[in-house]
Tab-separated table of C-alpha atoms in Angstrom:
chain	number	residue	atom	x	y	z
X	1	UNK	CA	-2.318	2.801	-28.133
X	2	UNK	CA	-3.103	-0.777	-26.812
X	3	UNK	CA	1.086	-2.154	-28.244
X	4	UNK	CA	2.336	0.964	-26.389
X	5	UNK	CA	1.446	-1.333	-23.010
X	6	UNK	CA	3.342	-4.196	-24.736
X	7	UNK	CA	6.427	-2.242	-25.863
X	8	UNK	CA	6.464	-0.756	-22.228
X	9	UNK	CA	7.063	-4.037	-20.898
X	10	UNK	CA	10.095	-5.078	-23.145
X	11	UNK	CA	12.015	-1.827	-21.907
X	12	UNK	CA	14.609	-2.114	-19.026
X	13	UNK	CA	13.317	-1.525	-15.383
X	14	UNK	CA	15.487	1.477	-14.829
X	15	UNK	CA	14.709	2.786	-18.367
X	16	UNK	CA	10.984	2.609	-18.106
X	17	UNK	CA	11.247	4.232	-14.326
X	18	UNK	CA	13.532	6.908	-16.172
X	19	UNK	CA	11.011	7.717	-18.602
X	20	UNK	CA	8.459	7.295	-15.928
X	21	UNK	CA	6.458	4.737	-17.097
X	22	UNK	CA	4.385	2.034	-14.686
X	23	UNK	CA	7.512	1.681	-12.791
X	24	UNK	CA	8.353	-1.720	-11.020
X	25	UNK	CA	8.144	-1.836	-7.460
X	26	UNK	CA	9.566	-3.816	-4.478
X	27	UNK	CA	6.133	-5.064	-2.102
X	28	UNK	CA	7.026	-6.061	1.347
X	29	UNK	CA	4.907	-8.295	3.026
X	30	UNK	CA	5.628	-8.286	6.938
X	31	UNK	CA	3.767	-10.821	9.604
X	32	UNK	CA	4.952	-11.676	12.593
X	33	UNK	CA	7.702	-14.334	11.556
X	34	UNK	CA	8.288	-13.461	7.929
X	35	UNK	CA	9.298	-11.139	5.372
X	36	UNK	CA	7.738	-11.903	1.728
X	37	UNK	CA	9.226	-9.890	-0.665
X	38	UNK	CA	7.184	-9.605	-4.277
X	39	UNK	CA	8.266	-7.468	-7.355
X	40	UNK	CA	5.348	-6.076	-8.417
X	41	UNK	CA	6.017	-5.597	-12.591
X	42	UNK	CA	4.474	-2.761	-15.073
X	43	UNK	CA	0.890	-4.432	-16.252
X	44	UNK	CA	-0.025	-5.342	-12.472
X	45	UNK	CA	1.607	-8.538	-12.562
X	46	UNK	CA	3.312	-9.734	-9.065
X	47	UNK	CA	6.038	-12.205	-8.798
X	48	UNK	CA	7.399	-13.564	-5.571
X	49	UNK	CA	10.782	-13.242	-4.888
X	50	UNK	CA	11.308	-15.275	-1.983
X	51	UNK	CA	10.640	-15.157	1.758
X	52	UNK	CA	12.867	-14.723	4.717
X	53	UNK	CA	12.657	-15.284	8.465
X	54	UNK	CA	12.744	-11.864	10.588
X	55	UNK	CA	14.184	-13.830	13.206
X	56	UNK	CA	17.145	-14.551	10.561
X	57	UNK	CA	20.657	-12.028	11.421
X	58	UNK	CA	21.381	-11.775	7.657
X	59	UNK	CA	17.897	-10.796	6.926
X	60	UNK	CA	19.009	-7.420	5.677
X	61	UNK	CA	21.101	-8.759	3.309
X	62	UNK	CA	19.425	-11.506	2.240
X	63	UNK	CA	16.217	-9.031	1.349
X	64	UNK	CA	18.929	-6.815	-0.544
X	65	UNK	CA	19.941	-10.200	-2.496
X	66	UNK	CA	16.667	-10.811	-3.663
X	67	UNK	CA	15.689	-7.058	-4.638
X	68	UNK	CA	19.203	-6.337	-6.204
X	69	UNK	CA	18.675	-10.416	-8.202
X	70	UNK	CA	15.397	-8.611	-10.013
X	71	UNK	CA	17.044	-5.542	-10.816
X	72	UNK	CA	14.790	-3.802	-8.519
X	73	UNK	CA	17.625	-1.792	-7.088
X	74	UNK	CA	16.166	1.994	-6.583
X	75	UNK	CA	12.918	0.868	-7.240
X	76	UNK	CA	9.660	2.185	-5.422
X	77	UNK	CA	8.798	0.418	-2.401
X	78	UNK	CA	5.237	-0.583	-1.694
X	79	UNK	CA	4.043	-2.217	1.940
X	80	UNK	CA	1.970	-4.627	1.937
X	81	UNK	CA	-0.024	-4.977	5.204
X	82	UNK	CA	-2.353	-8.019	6.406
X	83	UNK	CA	-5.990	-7.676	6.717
X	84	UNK	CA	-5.765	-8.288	10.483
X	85	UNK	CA	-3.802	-5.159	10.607
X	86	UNK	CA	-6.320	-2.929	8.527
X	87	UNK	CA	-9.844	-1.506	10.221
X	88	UNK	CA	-12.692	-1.141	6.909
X	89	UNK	CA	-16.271	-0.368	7.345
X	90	UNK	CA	-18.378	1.048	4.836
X	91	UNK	CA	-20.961	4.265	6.014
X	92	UNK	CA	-23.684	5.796	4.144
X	93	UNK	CA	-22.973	9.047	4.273
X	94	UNK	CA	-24.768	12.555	1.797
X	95	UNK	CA	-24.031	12.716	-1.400
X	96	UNK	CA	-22.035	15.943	-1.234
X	97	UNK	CA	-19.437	14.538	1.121
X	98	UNK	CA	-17.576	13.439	-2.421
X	99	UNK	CA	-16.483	17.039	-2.558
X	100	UNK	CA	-13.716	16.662	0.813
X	101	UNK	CA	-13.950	13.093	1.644
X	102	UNK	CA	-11.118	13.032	3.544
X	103	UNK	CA	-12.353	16.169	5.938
X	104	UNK	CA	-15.150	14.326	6.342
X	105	UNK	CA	-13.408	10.922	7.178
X	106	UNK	CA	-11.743	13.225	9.926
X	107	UNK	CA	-15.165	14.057	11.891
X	108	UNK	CA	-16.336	10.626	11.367
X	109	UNK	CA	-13.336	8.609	12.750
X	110	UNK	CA	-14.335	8.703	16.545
X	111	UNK	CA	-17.851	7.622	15.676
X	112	UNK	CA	-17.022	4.697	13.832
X	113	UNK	CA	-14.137	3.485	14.665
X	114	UNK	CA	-12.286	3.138	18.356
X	115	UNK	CA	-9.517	6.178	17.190
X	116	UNK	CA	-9.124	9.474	16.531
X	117	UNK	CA	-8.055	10.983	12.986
X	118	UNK	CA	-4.602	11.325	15.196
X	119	UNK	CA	-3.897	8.056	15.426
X	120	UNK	CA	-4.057	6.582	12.174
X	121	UNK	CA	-3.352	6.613	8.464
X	122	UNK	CA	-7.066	6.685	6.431
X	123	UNK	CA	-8.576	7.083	3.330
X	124	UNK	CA	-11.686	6.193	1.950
X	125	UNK	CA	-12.997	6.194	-1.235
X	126	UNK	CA	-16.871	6.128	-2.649
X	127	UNK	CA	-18.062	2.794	-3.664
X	128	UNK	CA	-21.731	4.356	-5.424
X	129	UNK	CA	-25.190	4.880	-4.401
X	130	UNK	CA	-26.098	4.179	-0.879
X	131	UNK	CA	-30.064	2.498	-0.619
X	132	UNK	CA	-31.254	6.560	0.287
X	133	UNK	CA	-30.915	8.483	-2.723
X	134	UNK	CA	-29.143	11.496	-1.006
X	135	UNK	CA	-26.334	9.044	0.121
X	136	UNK	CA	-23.414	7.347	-0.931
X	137	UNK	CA	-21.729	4.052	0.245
X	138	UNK	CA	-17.944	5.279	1.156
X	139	UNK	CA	-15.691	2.430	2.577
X	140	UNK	CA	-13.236	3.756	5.433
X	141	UNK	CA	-9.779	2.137	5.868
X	142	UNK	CA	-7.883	2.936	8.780
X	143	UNK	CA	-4.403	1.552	10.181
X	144	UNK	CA	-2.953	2.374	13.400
X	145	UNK	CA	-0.236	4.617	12.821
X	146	UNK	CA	2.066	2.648	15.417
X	147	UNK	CA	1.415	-0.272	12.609
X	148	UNK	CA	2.456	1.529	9.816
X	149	UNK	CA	5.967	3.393	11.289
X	150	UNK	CA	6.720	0.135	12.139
X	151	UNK	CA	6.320	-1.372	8.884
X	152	UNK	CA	8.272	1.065	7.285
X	153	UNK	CA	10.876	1.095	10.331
X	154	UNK	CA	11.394	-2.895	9.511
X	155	UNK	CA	11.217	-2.421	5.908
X	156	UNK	CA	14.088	0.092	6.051
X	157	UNK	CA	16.106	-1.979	8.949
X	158	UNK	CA	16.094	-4.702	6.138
X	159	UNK	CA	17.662	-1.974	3.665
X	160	UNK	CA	14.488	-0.739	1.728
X	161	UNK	CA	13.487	2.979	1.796
């Protein structure tokens, strides 16, 4: 029911995750100078929880601060990567490629992007009807994987997992 949402919200972080409803989640944001660290809240709200220089020693702890401050302790973490640092094109391919997307994705890779299905993390997802009839509009997303293990080696260097 629609207050269910609204009682959710009033219930302690670690009580809601317990119960395992819309936990709470920690979002890092990594560039090249900073870490912006975000609690993203049940109901899809997001909430900034401060920033702090990479090139900073106490980095780790000051991260761990800021998490621990929101009672985000434990929570899920979630990383949050710049456009820069994600590949997306959209491809018209049959209709019946719905049924294993991702198998499909796999063939297409080399074709449309400069990688092999090796090399990065994808997904894709169908967007709707492509212009041909017997085709749908899928949008590819791709990240080098070298991107990604890094992102999760800095996020756990600063005391995440």
């Amino acid at each position: 029911m629609w207050w269910g949402a609204g009682l959710a919200a009033l219930l302690p972080g670690f009580f809601a995750r317990w119960l395992g409803i819309d936990p709470d989640l920690v979002i890092l944001g990594i560039d090249a100078d900073t870490f912006e660290i975000d609690a993203g809240r049940r109901g899809g709200l997001t909430e900034l929880l401060g920033r702090v220089a990479r090139s900073d020693g106490d980095a780790r702890r000051q991260i761990h601060d800021l998490v621990a401050g929101a009672g985000l302790s434990g929570a899920p973490l979630a990383i949050r990567l710049t456009a820069d640092q994600v590949l997306q094109k959209d491809l018209e391919l049959p209709v019946a490629v719905s049924e294993n997307l991702r198998q499909v994705l796999e063939f297409e890779m080399e074709r449309h992007t400069p990688f092999t299905a090796g090399q990065v993390y994808y997904g894709g997802v169908v967007l709707g009807p492509a212009s041909d009839a017997d085709k749908v509009q899928v949008r590819l997303a791709a990240v080098p994987r070298e991107t990604v293990d890094h992102a999760i080696d800095v996020a756990q260097n600063a005391g995440l997992s």
